[in-house]
XYZ file of C-alpha atoms in Angstrom:
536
model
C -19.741 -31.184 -69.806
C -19.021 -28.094 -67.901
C -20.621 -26.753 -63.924
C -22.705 -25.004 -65.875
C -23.929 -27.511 -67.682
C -23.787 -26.054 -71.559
C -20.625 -28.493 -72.855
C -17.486 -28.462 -73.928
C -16.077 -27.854 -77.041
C -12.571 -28.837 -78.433
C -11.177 -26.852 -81.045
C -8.708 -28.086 -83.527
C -7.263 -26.119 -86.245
C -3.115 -24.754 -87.108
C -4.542 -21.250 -88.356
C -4.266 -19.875 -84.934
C -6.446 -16.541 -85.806
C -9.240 -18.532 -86.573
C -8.951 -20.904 -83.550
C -8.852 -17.575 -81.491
C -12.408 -16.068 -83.194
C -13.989 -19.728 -82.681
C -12.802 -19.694 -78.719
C -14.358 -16.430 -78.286
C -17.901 -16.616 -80.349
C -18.298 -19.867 -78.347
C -17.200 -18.909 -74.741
C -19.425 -15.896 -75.492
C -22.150 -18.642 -75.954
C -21.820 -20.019 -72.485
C -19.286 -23.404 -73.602
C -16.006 -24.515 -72.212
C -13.822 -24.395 -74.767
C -10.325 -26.154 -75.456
C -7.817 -25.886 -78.062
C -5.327 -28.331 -80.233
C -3.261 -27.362 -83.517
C -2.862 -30.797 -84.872
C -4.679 -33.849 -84.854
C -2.340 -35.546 -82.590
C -2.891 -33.103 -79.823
C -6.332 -33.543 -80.291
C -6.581 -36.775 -79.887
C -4.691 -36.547 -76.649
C -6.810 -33.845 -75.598
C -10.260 -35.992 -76.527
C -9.123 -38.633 -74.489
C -8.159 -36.160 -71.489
C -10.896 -34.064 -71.039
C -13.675 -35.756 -72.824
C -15.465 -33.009 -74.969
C -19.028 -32.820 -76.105
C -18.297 -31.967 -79.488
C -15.131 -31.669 -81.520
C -14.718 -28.706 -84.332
C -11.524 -30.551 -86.455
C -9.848 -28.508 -89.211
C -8.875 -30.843 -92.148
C -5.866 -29.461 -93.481
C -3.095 -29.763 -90.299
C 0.411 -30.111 -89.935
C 1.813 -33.278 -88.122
C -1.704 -35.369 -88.608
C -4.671 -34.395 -90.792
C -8.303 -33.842 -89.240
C -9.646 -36.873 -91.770
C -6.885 -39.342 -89.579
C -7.525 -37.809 -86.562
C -11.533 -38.057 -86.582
C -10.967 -42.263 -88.009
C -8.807 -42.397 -85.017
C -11.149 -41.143 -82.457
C -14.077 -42.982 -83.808
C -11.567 -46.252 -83.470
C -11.158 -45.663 -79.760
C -13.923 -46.879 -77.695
C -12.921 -43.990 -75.482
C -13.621 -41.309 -77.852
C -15.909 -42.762 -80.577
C -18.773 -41.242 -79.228
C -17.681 -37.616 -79.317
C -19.427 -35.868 -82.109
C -17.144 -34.515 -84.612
C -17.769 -31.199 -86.593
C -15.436 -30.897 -89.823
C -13.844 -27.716 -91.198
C -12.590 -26.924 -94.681
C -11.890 -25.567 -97.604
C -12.955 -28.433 -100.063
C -16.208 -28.244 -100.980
C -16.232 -31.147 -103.900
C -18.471 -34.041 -103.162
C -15.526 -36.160 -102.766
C -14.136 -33.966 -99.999
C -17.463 -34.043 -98.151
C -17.864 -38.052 -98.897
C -14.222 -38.898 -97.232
C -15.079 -36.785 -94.516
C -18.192 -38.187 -93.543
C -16.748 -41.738 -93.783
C -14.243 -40.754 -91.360
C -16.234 -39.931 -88.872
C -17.634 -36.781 -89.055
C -21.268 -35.402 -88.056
C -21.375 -32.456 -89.851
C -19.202 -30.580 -92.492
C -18.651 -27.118 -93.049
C -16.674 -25.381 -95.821
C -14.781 -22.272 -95.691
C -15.271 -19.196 -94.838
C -18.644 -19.698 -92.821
C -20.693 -17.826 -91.074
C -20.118 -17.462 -87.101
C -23.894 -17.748 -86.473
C -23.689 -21.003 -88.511
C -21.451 -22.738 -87.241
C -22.507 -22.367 -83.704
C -26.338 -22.877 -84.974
C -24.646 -26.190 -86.371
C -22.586 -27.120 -82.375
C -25.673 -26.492 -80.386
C -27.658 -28.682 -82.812
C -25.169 -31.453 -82.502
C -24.306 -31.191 -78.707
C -28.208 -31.508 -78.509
C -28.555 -34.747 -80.216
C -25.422 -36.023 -78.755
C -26.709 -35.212 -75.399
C -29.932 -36.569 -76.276
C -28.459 -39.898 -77.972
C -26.334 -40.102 -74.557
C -29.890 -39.524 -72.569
C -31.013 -42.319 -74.447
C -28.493 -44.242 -73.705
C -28.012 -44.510 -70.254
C -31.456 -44.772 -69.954
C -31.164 -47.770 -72.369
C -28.526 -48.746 -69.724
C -30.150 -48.308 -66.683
C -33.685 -50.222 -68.522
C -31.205 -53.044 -69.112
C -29.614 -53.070 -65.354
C -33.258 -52.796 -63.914
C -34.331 -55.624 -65.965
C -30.886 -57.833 -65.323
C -32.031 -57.125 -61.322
C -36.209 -57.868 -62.215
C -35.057 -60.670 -63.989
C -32.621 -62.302 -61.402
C -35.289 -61.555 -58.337
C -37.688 -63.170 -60.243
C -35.153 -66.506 -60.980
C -34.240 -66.133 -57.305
C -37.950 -66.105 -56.177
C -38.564 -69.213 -58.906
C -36.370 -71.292 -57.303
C -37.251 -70.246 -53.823
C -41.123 -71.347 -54.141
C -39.455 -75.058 -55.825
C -37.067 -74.979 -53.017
C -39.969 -74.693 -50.512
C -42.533 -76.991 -51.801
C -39.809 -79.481 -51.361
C -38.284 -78.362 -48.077
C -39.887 -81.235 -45.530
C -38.560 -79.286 -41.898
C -38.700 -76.104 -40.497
C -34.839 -75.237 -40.234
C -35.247 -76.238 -44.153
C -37.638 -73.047 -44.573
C -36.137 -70.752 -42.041
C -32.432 -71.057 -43.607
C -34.380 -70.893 -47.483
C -36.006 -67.652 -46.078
C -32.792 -65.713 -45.499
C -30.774 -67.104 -48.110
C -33.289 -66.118 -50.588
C -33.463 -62.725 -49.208
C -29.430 -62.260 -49.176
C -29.651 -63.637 -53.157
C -32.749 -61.386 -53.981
C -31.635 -58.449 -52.897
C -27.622 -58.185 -52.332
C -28.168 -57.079 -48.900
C -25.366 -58.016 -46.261
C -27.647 -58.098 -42.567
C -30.979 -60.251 -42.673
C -32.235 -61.507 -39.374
C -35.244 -63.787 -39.166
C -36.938 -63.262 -35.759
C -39.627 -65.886 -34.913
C -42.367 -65.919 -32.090
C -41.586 -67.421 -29.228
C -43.873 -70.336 -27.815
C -45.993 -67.589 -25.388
C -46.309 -65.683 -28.442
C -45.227 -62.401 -26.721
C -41.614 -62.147 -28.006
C -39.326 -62.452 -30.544
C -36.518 -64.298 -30.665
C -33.405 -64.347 -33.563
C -33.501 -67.709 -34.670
C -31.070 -67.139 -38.759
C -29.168 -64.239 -38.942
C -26.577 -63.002 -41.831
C -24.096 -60.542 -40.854
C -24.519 -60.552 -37.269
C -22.112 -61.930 -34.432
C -23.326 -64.898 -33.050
C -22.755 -63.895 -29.710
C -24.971 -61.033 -30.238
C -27.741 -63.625 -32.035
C -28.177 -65.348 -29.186
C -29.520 -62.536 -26.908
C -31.824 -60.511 -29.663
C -35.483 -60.943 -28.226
C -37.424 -58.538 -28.734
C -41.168 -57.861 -27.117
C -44.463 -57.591 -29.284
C -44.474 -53.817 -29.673
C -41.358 -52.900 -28.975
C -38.877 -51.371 -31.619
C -39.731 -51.732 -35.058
C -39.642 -55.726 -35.656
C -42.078 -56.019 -32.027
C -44.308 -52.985 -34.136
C -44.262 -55.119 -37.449
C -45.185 -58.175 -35.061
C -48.020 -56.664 -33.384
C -49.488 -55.265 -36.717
C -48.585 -57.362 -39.463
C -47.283 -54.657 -41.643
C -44.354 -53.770 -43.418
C -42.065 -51.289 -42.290
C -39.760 -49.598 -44.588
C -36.940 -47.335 -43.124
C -34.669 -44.968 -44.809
C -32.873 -43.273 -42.620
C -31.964 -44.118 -38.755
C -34.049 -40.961 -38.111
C -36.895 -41.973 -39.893
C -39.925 -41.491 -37.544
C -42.620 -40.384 -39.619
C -45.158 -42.856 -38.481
C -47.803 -41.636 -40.411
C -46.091 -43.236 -43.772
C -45.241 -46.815 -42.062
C -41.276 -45.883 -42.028
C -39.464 -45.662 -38.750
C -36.159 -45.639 -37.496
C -34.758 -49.133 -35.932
C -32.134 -48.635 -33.195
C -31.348 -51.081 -30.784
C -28.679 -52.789 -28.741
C -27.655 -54.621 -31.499
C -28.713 -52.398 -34.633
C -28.536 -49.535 -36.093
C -28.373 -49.687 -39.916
C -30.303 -48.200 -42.992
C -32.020 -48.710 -45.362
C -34.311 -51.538 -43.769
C -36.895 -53.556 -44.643
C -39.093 -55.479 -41.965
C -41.444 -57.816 -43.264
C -44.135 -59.841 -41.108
C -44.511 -63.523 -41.909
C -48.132 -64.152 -41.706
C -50.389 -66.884 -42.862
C -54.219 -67.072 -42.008
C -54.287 -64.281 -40.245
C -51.238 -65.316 -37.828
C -48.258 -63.435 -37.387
C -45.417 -66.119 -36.999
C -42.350 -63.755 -36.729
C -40.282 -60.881 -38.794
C -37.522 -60.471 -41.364
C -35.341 -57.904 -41.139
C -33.416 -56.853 -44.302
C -30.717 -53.866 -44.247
C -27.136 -52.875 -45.614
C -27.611 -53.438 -49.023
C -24.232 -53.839 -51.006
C -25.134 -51.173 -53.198
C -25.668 -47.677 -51.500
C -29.000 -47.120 -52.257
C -32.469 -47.156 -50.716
C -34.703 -50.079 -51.096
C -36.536 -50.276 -54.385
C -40.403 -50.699 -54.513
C -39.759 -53.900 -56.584
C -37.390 -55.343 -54.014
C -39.850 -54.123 -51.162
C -42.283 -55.820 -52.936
C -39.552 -58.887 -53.198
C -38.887 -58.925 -49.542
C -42.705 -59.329 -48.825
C -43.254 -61.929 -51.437
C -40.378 -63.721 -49.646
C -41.836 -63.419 -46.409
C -45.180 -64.423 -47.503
C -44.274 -67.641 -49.107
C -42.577 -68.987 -46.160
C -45.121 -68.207 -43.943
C -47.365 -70.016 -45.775
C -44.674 -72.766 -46.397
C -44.663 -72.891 -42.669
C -47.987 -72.979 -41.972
C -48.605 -75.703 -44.420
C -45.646 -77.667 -42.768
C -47.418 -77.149 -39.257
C -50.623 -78.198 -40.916
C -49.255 -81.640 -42.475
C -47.249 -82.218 -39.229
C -50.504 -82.225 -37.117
C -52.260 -84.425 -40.090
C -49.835 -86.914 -40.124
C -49.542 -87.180 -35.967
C -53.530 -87.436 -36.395
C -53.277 -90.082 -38.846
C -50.487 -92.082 -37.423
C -52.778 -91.723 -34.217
C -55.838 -93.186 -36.171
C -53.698 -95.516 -37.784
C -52.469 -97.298 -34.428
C -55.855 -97.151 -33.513
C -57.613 -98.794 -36.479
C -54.109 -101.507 -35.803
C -54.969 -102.200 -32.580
C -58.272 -103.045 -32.984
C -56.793 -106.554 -33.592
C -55.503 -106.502 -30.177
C -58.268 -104.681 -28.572
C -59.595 -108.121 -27.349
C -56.465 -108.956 -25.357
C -55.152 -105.985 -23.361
C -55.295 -102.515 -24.677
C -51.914 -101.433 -22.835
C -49.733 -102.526 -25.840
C -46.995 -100.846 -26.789
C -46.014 -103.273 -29.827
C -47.708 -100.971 -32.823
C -46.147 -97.764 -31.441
C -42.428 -100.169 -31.308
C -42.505 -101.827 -34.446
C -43.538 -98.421 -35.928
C -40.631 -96.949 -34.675
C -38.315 -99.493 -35.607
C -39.478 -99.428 -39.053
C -38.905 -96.263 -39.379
C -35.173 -96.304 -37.604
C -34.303 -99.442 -40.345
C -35.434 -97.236 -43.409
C -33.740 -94.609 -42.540
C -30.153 -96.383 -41.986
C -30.769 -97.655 -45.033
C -31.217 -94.275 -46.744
C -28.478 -92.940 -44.670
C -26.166 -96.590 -46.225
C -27.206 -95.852 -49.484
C -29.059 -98.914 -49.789
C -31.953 -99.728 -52.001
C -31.157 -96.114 -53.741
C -34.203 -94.865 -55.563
C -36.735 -97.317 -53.371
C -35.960 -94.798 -49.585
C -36.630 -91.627 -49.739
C -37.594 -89.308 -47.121
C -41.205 -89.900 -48.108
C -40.576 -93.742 -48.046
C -39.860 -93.546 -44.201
C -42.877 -91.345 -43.434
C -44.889 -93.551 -44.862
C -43.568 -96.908 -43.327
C -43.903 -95.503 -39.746
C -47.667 -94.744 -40.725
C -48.331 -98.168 -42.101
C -46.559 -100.277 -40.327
C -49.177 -100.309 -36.956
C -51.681 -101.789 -39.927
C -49.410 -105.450 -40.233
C -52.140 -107.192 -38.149
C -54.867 -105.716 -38.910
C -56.422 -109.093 -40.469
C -56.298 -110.195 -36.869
C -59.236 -108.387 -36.406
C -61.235 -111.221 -38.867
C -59.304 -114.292 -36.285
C -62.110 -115.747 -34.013
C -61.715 -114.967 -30.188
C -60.427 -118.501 -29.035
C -57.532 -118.612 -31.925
C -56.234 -115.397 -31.345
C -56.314 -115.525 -27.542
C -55.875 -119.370 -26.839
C -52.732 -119.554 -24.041
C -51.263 -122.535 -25.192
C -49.595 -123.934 -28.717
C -52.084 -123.855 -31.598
C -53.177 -126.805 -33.503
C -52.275 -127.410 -37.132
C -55.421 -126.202 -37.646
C -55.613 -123.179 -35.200
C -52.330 -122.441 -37.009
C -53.474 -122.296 -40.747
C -56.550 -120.071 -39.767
C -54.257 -117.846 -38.108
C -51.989 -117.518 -40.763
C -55.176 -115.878 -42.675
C -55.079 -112.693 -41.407
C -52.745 -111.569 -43.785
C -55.269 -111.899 -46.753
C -58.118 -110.849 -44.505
C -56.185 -107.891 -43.831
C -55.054 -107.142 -47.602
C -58.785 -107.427 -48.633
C -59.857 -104.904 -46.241
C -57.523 -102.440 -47.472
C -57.426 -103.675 -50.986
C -61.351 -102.493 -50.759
C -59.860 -98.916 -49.007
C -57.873 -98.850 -51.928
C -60.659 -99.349 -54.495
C -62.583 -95.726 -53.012
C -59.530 -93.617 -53.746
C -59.524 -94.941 -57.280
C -56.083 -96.501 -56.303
C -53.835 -93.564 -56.275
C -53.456 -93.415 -52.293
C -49.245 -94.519 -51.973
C -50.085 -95.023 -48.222
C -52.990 -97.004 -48.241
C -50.532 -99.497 -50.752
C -48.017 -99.131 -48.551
C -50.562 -100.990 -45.974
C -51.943 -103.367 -47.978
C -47.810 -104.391 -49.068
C -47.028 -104.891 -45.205
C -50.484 -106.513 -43.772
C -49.889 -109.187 -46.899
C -46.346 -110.017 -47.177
C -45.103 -109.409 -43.382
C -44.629 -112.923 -42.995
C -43.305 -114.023 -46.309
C -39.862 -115.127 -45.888
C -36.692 -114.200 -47.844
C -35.952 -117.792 -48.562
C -39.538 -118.219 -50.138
C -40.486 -120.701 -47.034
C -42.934 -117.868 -45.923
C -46.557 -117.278 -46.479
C -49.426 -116.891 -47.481
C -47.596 -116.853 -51.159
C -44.341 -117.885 -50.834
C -42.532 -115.170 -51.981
C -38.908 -114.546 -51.840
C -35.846 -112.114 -52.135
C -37.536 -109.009 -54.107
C -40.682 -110.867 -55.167
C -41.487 -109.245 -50.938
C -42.289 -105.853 -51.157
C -39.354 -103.900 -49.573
C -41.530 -102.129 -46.779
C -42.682 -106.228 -46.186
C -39.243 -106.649 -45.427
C -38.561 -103.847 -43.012
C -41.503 -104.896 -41.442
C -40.767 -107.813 -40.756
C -37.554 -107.768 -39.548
C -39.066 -104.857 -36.534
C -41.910 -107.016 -35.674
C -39.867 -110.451 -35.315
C -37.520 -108.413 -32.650
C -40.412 -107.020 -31.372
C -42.207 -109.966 -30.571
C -38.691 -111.946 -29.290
C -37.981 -109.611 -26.818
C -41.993 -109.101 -25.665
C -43.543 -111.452 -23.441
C -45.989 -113.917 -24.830
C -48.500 -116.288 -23.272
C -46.524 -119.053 -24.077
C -43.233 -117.650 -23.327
C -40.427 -115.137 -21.201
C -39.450 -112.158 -23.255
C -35.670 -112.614 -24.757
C -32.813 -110.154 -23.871
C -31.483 -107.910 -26.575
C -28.366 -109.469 -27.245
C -30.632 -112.727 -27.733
C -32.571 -111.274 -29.924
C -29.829 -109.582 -32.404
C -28.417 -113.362 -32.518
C -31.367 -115.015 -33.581
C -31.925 -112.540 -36.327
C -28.412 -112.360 -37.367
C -28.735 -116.322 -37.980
C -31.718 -115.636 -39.966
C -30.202 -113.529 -42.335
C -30.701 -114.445 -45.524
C -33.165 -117.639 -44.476
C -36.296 -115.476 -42.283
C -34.491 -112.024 -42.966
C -33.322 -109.531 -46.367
C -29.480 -109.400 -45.552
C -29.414 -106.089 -46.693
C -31.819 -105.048 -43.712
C -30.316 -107.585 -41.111
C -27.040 -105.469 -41.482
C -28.607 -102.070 -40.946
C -30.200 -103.801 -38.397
C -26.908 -105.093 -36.887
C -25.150 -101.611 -37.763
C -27.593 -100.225 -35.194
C -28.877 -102.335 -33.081
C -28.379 -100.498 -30.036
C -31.104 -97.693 -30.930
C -33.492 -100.687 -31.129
C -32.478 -101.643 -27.561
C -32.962 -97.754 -26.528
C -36.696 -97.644 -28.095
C -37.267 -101.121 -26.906
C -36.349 -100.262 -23.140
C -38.360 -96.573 -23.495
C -41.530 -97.872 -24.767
C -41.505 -101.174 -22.872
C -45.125 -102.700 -22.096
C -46.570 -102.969 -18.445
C -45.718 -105.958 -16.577
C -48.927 -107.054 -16.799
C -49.197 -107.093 -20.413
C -49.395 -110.587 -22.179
C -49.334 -110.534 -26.285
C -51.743 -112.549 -28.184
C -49.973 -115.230 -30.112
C -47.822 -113.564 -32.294
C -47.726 -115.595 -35.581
C-alpha cells in the first residue's frame, strides 16, 4: 500500500495502449500503479513490490494471465493478492477456467473505465478488510498464546508454592515466575529489612552482583521505598514519568534507570513485606494491563505464601515448645534443668535427615518425615509420667520387679496418646508419629526388646531413629547410678549393637556422622548438677 494509503495496483497486459489508459484512470484515482507485459514479469513484480490488487490480461506473450494468476496463488508470497482478470472471452468456460485459477473478478472486453475501477476499489476493500481481519485474527491468537502461557506459568507457580517448605524456596519462585510470565530481562525482589525501615535486594535477574549487594533503599524513598510505604502498585512508562496523580513515576537511581517498570508490593494481612521490581521487557513494548495484573497476582501469592510460611514456622516452634513440655512432665519430678528431650530431639532429626540425604528408606523420609520426628520425639517417655515416685527416682539398681513396672511406661504412654488420637478421628500423622515412638522406643532390632518383641521392620522406623538418639543420649549423660561415657565410647558401644540393640541401616548414618552428634551433645550439655532418672 502506498504513503497515502489508497493501494497499489499492478497492471499486466502486452496491448501497451490499453495498459497506458488503465495507468492513468487509476493514478487519477489516487493508486500507485505498476506495470508488466507478460505474466512472467508480473510475477516478478508481485513478489517485488507486493500489490494490493492485480489487473492480469489473459491473452500474453511469453506466459498467459490464466498461468500466471495459478502461479501467484501457488506462492505463499503472493497468494493473497487479489487478482482482477481481463479478456476477450466471454463463454462460460472462459469465465469458469479463470476463476479456478485464481481470479476474484472477471471482466470481458471492451469495458467501461468507471467499471472497472468501481470493480478495484470494491476488491482492494475486501482485501483490505479480509487482511484487517486477519491480523486481528493474528494478534487474538498471539494475545491468547501470551494469556494462555501467563496463566500455565501462574498454575504452576501457586503448585510450586504450596509445596515450597523455606523462604529462599519462595523468594527464588517469585522472580523466576515473574522472568517466565512476562519475558522481562531485570526483576529485583527487595525485602524489608528486620527494623522494617529499609529495603534491601535480596534475588535479582539482570543485575551485577556487585551492584546487588549495596541496593537498600529507605521506606519512601524512590519508587520501590514509595510502593513500600503505600502498598500500591506503581506502573512506569517512561523514565520521565512523574505524573503522580495516575500512580506512574519515573525510577532513577544509582543502580537503575530502565522503562517500562512495574513495582509491585508484597503484602499479606495488611503487612507490607517488601517490593518487586519488573522492567526491560524483551519485547519493546509497555506493560500490558493483563501482565500488570500478572505481576500483582505474582506478588500477592508469595506474600501470602510467605506469610503462611512465617505463620507455620511460629506454630511448629510453639508446638515443639508444648511438646517438650507435655515430655518433660515425666521428668518434672527429678530436676527440671534437662536438656535430654531438646538432645534426643535433635539427634532424631540429624539421623533422618542423613538418611534422606543417603537415600535410605526412600519413600518412608521425606522432608515432612523429619519435621515430624523432631516434634515427637520429646514424647518417648511420656508414660513415665504414670511410674510411681520411688521407681522412677530410686538411686540405686531396680529390682526385677521395679524393673518390669518400669518397663510399662511405654504402653501407659501409647494409651494416652492412643486416646489423643481417638479426638482427631485418627487422621493427626503427628500424634501417630508419637504414639509409634512412646511404644516401640525400646523394642529391639533383634526382637529381644519390649514391651512386644518386635523386630527388624515389624519397629516402626521413627521407633528406630529414636532409639538409636536416646541410647547415645543417655550413655554419654550422667545417671544416678553411673559417670557419663565419652563420645568415642559411646559410638563403640552402638556400633557393636548394630544389628542386635540397633537398625544397621541407622547405626551407619549414625557412624557416617557421628561427629555432629558430639557437636549437639557438647552445645546442649546438662548442668553439672543434673542427675537423670533411671533411664530404662
Amino acid at each position: 500500500m502506498n504513503e497515502a494509503g489508497i493501494g497499489t495496483i499492478l497492471i499486466v497486459d502486452d496491448e501497451e495502449e490499453l495498459k497506458f489508459v488503465l495507468c492513468a484512470h487509476l493514478r487519477h484515482a489516487g493508486y500507485h500503479v505498476f506495470t508488466a507485459s507478460n505474466g512472467a514479469e508480473a510475477i516478478e513484480t508481485a513478489r517485488r513490490e507486493q500489490p494490493d490488487v492485480v489487473v492480469m490480461d489473459v491473452n500474453m506473450p511469453v506466459m498467459d494471465g490464466l498461468t500466471a494468476t495459478r502461479r501467484l496463488k501457488e506462492d505463499p508470497a503472493t497468494a493473497h493478492i487479489p487478482v482482477i482478470m481481463l479478456t476477450a472471452r466471454t463463454r462460460t468456460e472462459d469465465l469458469v477456467r479463470g476463476l479456478e485459477a485464481g481470479a476474484q473478478e472477471y471482466l470481458a472486453k471492451p469495458f467501461d473505465m468507471l467499471e472497472i475501477l468501481a470493480r478495484v476499489r470494491t476488491v482492494h476493500r475486501l482485501a483490505t478488510s479480509r487482511r484487517q481481519i486477519e491480523e486481528l485474527n493474528r494478534r487474538l491468537e498471539s494475545e491468547v498464546r501470551e494469556k494462555t502461557h501467563r496463566l500455565q506459568v501462574l498454575y504452576d507457580y501457586m503448585r510450586s508454592l504450596n509445596q515450597a517448605t523455606t523462604r529462599d524456596e519462595i523468594l527464588d519462585l517469585i522472580v523466576r515466575c515473574a522472568r517466565d510470565a512476562t519475558g522481562s530481562e531485570r526483576i529485583s525482589l527487595m525485602m524489608a529489612d528486620n527494623s522494617g525501615e529499609s529495603l534491601i535486594c535480596e534475588r535479582a535477574l539482570g543485575i551485577e552482583r556487585s551492584l546487588v549487594r549495596r541496593i537498600r533503599v529507605g521506606a519512601g524513598e524512590g519508587v520501590a521505598g514509595r510502593v513500600f510505604q503505600s502498598g500500591k502498585t506503581v506502573v512506569a512508562k517512561t523514565v520521565c514519568d512523574e505524573d503522580k496523580s495516575s500512580g506512574r513515576y519515573a525510577y532513577t537511581s544509582d543502580t537503575f534507570l530502565s522503562t517500562p517498570l512495574v513495582t509491585a508490593s508484597l503484602a499479606s494481612h495488611g503487612e507490607v513485606l517488601g517490593v518487586l521490581n519488573v522492567t526491560e521487557k524483551a519485547a519493546p513494548s509497555t506493560f500490558s494491563e493483563h501482565e500488570i495484573e500478572c505481576i500483582r497476582s505474582i506478588a500477592d501469592a508469595g506474600a501470602i505464601a510467605l506469610n503462611h510460611l512465617e505463620r507455620r514456622r511460629r506454630l511448629q516452634e510453639s508446638v515443639l515448645v508444648l511438646l517438650r513440655t507435655i515430655g518433660r512432665l515425666s521428668e518434672y519430678r527429678d530436676d527440671e534443668t534437662s536438656l535430654h528431650l531438646e538432645r534426643v530431639a535433635r539427634y532424631a532429626r540429624l539421623l533422618a535427615q542423613r538418611l534422606l540425604d543417603d537415600g535410605a528408606f526412600r519413600g518412608q523420609i521425606n522432608e515432612e518425615f523429619i519435621e515430624m520426628i523432631e516434634l515427637a520425639a520429646p514424647m518417648h517417655d511420656i508414660g513415665k509420667i504414670g511410674i510411681p515416685d520411688d521407681v522412677l527416682t530410686k538411686p540405686g539398681a531396680l529390682t526385677d520387679e521395679e524393673f518390669d513396672l518400669m518397663k510399662t511406661h511405654t504402653e501407659i504412654g501409647f494409651r494416652v496418646l492412643s486416646m489423643a488420637m481417638e479426638g482427631t478421628g485418627g487422621g493427626a500423622p503427628l500424634l501417630q508419629m508419637c504414639s509409634d515412638i512412646a511404644y516401640a522406643h525400646h523394642e529391639r532390632y533383634d526382637g529381644r526388646g519390649y514391651p512386644r518383641g518386635l523386630s527388624a521392620d515389624e519397629i516402626p522406623l521413627a521407633a528406630r531413629i529414636v532409639a538409636l538418639a536416646d541410647a547415645y543420649d543417655a550413655i554419654t549423660s550422667v545417671r544416678r547410678y553411673k559417670e557419663a561415657a565419652s563420645h568415642e565410647q559411646a559410638v563403640e558401644r552402638i556400633r557393636k549393637d548394630s544389628g542386635k540393640h540397633f537398625d544397621p541401616v541407622i547405626v551407619r548414618a549414625f557412624l557416617d556422622g557421628d561427629r555432629q552428634f558430639d557437636e549437639i551433645r557438647r552445645r546442649h550439655a546438662d548442668r553439672e548438677s543434673r542427675l537423670e532418672a533411671v533411664g530404662v
